[in-house]
Coordinates of C-alpha atoms in Angstrom, one line a residue:
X1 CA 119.5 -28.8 71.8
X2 CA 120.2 -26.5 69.3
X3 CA 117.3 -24.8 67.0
X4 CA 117.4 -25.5 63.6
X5 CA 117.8 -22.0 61.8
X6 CA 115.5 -20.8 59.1
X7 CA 116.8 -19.4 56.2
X8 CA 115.2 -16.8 54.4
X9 CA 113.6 -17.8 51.0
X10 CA 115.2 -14.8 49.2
X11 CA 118.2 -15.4 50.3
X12 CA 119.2 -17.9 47.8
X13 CA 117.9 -15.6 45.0
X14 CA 119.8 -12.9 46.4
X15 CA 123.1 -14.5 46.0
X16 CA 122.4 -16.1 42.3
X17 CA 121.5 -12.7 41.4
X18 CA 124.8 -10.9 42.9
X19 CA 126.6 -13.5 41.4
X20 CA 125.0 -12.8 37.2
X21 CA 125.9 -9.1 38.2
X22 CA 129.5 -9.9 38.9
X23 CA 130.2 -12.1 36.5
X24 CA 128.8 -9.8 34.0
X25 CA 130.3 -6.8 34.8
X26 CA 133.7 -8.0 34.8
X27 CA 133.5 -9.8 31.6
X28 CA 135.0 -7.9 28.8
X29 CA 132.8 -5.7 27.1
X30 CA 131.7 -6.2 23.5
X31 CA 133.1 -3.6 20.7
X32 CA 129.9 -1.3 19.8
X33 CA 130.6 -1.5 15.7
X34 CA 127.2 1.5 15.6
X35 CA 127.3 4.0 13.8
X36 CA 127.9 7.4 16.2
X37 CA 130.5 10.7 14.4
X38 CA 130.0 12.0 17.4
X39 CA 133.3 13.9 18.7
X40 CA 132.7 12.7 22.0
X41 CA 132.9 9.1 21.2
X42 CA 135.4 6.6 21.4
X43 CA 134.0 3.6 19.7
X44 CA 135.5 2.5 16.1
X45 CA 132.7 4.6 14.3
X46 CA 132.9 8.0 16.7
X47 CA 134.9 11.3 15.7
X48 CA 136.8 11.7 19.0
X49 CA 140.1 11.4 17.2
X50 CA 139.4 13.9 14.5
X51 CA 138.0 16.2 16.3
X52 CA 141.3 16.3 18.3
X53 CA 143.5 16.7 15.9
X54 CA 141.4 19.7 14.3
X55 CA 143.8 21.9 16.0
X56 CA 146.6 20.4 14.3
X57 CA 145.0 20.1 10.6
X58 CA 144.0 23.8 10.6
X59 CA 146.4 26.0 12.2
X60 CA 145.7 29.1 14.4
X61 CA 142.2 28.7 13.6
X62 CA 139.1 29.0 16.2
X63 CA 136.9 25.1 16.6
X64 CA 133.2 26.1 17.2
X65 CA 130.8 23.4 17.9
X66 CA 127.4 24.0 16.4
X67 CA 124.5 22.7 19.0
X68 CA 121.8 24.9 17.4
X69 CA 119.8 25.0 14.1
X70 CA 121.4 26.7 11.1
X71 CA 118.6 29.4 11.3
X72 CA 119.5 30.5 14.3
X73 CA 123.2 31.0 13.7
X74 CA 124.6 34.9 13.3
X75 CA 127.7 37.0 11.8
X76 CA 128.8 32.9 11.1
X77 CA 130.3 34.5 7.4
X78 CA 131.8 37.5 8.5
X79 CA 135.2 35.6 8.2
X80 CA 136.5 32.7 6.2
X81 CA 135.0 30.2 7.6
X82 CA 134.6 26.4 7.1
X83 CA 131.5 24.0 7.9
X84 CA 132.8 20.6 9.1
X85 CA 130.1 17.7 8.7
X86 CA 131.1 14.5 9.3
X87 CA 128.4 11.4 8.8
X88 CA 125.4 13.5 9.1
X89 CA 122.3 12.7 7.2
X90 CA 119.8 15.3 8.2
X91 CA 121.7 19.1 6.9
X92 CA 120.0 21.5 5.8
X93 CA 115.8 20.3 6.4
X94 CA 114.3 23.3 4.5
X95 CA 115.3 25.7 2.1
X96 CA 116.2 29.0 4.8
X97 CA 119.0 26.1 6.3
X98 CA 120.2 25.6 2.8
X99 CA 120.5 29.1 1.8
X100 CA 122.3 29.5 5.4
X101 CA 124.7 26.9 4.8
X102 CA 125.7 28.2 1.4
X103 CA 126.4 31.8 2.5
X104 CA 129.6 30.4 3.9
X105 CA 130.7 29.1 0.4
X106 CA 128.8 32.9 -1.0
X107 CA 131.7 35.0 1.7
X108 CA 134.5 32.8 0.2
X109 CA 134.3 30.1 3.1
X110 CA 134.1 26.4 2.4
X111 CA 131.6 23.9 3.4
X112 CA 132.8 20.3 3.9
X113 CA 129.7 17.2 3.7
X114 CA 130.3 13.5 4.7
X115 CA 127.6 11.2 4.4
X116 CA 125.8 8.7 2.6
X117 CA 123.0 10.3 2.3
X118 CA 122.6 14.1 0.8
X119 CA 119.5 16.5 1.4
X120 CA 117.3 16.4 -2.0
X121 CA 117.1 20.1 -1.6
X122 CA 121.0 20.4 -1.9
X123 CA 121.3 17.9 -4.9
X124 CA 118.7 19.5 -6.6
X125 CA 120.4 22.9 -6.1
X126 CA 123.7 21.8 -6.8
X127 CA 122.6 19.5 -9.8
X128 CA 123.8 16.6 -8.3
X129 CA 122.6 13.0 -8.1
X130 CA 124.0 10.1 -6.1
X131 CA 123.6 5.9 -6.4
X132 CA 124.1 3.4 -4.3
X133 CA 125.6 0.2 -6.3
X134 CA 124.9 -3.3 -5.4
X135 CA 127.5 -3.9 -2.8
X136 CA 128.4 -7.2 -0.8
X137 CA 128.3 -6.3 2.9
X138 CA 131.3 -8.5 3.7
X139 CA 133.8 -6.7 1.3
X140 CA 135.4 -3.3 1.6
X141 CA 135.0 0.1 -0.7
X142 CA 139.0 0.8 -1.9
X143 CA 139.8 3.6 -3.4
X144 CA 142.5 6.3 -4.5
X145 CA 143.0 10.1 -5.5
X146 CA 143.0 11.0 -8.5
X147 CA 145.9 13.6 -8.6
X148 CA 148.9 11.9 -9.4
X149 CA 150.9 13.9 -7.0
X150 CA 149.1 12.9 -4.1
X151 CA 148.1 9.4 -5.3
X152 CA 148.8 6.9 -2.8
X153 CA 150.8 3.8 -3.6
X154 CA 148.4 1.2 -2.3
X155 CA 144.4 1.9 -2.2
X156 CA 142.2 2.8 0.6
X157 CA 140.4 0.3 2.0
X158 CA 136.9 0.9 4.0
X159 CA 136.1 -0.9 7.2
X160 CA 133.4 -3.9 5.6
X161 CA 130.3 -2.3 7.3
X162 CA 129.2 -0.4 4.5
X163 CA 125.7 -1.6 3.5
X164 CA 126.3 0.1 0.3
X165 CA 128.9 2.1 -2.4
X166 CA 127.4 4.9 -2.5
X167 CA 128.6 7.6 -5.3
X168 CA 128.2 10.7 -7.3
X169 CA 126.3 9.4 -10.6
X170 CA 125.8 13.4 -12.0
X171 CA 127.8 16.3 -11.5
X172 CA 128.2 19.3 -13.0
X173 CA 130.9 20.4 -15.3
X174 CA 132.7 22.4 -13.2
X175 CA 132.9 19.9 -10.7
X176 CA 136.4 18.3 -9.5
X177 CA 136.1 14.6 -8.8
X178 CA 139.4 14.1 -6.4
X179 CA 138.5 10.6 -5.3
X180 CA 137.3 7.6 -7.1
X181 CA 136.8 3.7 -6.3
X182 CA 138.0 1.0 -8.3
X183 CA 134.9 1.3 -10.8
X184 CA 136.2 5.1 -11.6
X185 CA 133.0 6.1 -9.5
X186 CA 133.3 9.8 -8.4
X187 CA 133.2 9.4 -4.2
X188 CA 134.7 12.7 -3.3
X189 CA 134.2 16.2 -5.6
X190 CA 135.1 19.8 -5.1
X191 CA 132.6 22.1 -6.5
X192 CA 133.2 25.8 -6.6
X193 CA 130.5 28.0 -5.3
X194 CA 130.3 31.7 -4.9
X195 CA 133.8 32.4 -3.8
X196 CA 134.7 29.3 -2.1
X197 CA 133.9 25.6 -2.3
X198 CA 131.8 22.9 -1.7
X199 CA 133.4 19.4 -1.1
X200 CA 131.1 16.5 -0.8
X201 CA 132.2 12.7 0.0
X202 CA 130.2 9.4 0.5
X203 CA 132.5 7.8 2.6
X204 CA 132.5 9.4 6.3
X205 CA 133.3 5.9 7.6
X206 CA 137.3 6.8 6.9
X207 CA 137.1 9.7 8.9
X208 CA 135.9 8.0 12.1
X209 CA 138.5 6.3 15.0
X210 CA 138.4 3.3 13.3
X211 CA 140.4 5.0 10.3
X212 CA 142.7 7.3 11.7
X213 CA 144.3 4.7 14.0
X214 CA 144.2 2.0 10.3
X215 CA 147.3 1.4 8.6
X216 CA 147.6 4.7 6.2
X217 CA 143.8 5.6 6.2
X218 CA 144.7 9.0 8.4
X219 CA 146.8 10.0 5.0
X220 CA 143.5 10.1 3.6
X221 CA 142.0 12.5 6.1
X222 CA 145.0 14.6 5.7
X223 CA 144.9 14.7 1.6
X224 CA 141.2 15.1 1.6
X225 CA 141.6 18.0 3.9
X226 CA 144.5 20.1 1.8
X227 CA 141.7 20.9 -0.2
X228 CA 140.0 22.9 1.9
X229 CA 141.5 26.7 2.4
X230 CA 143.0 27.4 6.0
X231 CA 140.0 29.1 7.7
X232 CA 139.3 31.5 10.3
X233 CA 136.9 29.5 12.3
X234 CA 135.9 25.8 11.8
X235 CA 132.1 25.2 12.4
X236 CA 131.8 21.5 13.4
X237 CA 128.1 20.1 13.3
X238 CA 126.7 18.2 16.3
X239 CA 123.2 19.6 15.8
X240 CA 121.8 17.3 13.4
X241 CA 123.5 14.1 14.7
X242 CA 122.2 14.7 18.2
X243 CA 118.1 15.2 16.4
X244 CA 119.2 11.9 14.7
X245 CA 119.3 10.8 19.0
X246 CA 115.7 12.3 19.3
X247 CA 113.4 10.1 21.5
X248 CA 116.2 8.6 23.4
X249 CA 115.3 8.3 26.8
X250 CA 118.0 7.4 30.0
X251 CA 116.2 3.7 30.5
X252 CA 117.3 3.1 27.0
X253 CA 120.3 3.6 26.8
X254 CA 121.3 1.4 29.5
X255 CA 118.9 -1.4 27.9
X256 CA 121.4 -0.7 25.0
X257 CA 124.2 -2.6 27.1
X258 CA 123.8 -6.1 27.0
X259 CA 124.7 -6.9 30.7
X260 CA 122.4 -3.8 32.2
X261 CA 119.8 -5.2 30.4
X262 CA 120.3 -8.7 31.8
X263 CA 120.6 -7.8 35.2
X264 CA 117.7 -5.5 35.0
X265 CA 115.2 -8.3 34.2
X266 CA 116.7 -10.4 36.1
X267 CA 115.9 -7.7 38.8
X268 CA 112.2 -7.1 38.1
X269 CA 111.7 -11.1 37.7
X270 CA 112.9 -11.3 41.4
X271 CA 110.9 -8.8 42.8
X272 CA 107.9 -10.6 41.4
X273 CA 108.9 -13.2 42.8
X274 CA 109.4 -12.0 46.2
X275 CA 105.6 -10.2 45.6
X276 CA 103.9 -13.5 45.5
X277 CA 105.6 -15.3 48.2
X278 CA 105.4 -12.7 50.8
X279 CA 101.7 -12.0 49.4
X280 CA 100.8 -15.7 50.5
X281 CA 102.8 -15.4 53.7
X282 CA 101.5 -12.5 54.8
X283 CA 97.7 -12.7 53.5
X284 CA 95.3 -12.6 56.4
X285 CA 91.8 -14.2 56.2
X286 CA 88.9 -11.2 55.6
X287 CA 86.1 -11.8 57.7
X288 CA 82.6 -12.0 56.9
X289 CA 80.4 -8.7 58.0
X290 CA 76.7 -9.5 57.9
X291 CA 74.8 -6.4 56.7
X292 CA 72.7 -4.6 59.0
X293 CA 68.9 -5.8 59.0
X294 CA 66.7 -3.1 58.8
X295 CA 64.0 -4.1 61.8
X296 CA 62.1 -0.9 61.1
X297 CA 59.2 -3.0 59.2
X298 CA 59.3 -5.5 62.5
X299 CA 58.9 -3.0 64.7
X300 CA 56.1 -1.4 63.3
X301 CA 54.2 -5.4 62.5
X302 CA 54.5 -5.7 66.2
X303 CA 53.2 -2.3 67.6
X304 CA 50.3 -2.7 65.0
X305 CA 49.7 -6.5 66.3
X306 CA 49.9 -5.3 70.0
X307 CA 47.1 -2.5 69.5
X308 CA 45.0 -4.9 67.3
X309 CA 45.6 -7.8 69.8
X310 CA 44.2 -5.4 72.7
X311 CA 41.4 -4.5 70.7
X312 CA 42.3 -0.6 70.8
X313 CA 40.9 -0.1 67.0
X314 CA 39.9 3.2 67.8
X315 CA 43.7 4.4 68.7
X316 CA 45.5 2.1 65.7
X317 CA 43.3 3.9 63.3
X318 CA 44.1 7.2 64.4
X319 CA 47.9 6.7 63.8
X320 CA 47.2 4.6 60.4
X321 CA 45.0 8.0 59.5
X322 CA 47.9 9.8 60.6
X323 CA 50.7 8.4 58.7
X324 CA 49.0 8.0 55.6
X325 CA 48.6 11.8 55.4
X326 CA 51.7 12.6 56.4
X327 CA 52.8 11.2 53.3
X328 CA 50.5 13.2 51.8
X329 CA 51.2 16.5 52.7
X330 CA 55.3 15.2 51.8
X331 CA 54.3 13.7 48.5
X332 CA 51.8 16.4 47.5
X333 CA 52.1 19.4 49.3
X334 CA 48.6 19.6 50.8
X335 CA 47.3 21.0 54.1
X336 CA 45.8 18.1 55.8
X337 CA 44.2 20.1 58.6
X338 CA 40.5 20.2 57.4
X339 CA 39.8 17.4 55.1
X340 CA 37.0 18.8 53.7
X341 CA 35.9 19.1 49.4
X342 CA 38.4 21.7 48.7
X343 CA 40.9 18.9 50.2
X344 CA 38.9 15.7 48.4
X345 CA 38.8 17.6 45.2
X346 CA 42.7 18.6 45.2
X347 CA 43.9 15.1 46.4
X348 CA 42.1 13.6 43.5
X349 CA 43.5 16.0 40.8
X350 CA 46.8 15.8 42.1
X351 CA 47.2 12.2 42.4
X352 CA 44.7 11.3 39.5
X353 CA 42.7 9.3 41.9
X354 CA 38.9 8.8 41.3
X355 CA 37.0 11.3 42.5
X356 CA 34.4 9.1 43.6
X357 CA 37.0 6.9 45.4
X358 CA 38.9 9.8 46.7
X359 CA 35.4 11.1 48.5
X360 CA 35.4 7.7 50.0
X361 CA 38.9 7.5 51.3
X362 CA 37.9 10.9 52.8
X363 CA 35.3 10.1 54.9
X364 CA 36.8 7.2 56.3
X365 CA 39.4 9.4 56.9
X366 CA 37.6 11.5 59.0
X367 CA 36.2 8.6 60.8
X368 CA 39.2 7.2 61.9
X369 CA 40.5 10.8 63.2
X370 CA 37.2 11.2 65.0
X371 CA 38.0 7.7 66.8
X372 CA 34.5 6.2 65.6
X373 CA 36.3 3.1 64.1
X374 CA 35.8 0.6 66.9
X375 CA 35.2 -2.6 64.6
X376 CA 37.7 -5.3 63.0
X377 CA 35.5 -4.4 60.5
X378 CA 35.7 -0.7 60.0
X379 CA 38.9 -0.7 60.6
X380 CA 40.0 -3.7 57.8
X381 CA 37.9 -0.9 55.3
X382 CA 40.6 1.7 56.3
X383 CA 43.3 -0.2 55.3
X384 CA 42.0 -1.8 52.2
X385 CA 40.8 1.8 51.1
X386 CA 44.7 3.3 51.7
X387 CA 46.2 0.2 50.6
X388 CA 43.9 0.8 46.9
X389 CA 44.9 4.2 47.1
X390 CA 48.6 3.4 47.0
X391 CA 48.7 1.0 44.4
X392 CA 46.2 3.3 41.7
X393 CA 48.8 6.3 42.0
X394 CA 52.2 4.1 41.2

């Protein structure tokens, strides 16, 4: 006969949750539509693809990658140089960065700024304000040069994830507005400073992969960048988009993937599953320890009942004499060889005992250390006087 096989209770659970893990990691992965400029990335809103093509746009020049504060960079102006930002919010944080950044532009470099969101210390320097106009998130920014020669023949259109229009509402008069929307706002200018040029746009959206690979939106990138002189070295920013990543940690990135995330929980809801059923499997019952009876008060009932059964009165007072001034001479430090006055009188200063009473204790004291306690009665005296003793002095 054959035994009936157990199967384990996991085992089930095991299986469900190999099977969620499969199906989701072969299911076709969403689009991440977040906002990156990153030149690593290759989702729609990275700079992968124009970072790439740098080489192309800006011939024989040297690409440097900027992973440190502006503060800290050195002998960046010697040469006509260019600053590439692309999406960043964050440039210049105080007024040293600032004055770094615009030494390029002071050597006869340019600086190049794509965001929505400009530094207050910059605008302020520059005297330049920017507005964001009321903007339906589920239509598109379009928009066109304004040089006729390089005007295209049908508008730029943005990707419809802008949560706002953002544009240049003050400039100053030297400024060079090259690309407006369809409301004449100003969204890209040139504005000459020092020996070179500052050129600002609000719409870094068109330079991400989304764009370049978008029916003729890399003609914009390529327009927008004829502006700029050819440089010696081009200074692309990754600094301030990677603070922008600050307090990113590994376990949250991966909870940033939908299926990771469901798998995970799924994980730590099995485990605690598995806990409580191998808990109640495997508890075992905790037995009961009595506490140890102290006996020492037994002991010393039935030694004192055996001597006061056999009538030895004389011998139980000596060790009752004997143990109460052993606490003594532990409790107050006295010499309890000759109890005498000079003993009476510093037993009853110390313990604030009578000093009538104390002279009493005393000589029964001495009685019972003598051995002339030979009565029920005598001896009941000795105790009662101790016993009064003890309770005055707590």
């Amino acid at each position: 006969m054959k035994k009936n096989v157990k199967i384990p209770f996991y085992l089930p659970a095991l299986i469900l949750f190999l099977v969620v893990v499969a199906a989701i990691y072969f299911q076709p992965k969403p689009i991440d539509w977040s906002y990156s400029f990153r030149k690593y990335d290759r989702k729609p809103f990275g700079t992968k693809a124009l970072f790439s093509l740098l080489p192309n746009y800006f011939k024989n020049a040297e690409i440097v990658t900027i992973d440190t504060p502006l503060e800290e960079m050195n002998d960046w102006c010697e040469n006509k140089s260019l600053y590439l930002s692309i999406g960043t919010t964050q440039i210049a944080h105080n007024k040293k960065e600032l004055v770094k950044l615009l030494d390029i532009t002071n050597t006869g470099g340019d600086v190049f700024l794509s965001t929505y969101r400009f530094n207050e210390d910059l605008l302020d320097t520059l005297d330049i304000e920017i507005l964001a106009s009321n903007f339906d998130y589920y239509k598109t920014i379009e928009c066109n040069f304004t040089d006729p020669k390089i005007k295209a023949s049908v508008n730029y259109k943005s990707h419809p994830s802008h949560s706002s229009a953002v544009y240049f509402s003050k400039i100053p008069n030297n400024a060079i507005v090259l690309v407006r929307d369809l409301n004449n706002n100003p969204l890209t200018i040139a504005l000459p400073w020092g020996k070179g040029n500052l050129i600002l746009n609000t719409t870094p959206l068109f330079f991400t992969n989304y764009h370049l690979f978008n029916n003729n939106d890399i003609d914009f990138v390529e327009k927008t960048f004829s502006y700029l002189e050819t440089p010696r070295t081009v200074y692309w920013d990754e600094y301030f988009k990677k603070e922008n990543d600050k307090g990113t940690t590994p376990l949250k990135v991966l909870l940033s993937h939908k299926g990771f995330k469901l798998s995970w929980y799924l994980l730590l809801a099995l485990i605690v599953v598995f806990i409580l059923f191998m808990s109640k499997r495997k508890r075992k019952a905790i037995a009961v320890i009595p506490p140890l009876k102290n006996t020492s008060l037994e002991f010393i009932e039935t030694v004192g009942l055996l001597y006061y059964n056999q009538k030895n009165h004389a011998n139980l007072a000596v060790k009752i004499a004997n143990l109460f001034l052993e606490g003594i001479r532990m409790n107050y430090h006295l010499l309890t060889d000759e109890l005498n006055e000079d003993f009476t009188e510093a037993l009853s200063q110390k313990s604030m005992y009578p000093y009538d009473k104390t002279k009493d204790l005393v000589y029964i004291l001495n009685k019972a250390k003598s051995g002339q306690i030979q009565t029920d009665q005598s001896l009941k005296s000795l105790y009662n006087q101790i016993e009064e003793f003890k309770k005055s002095i707590q």
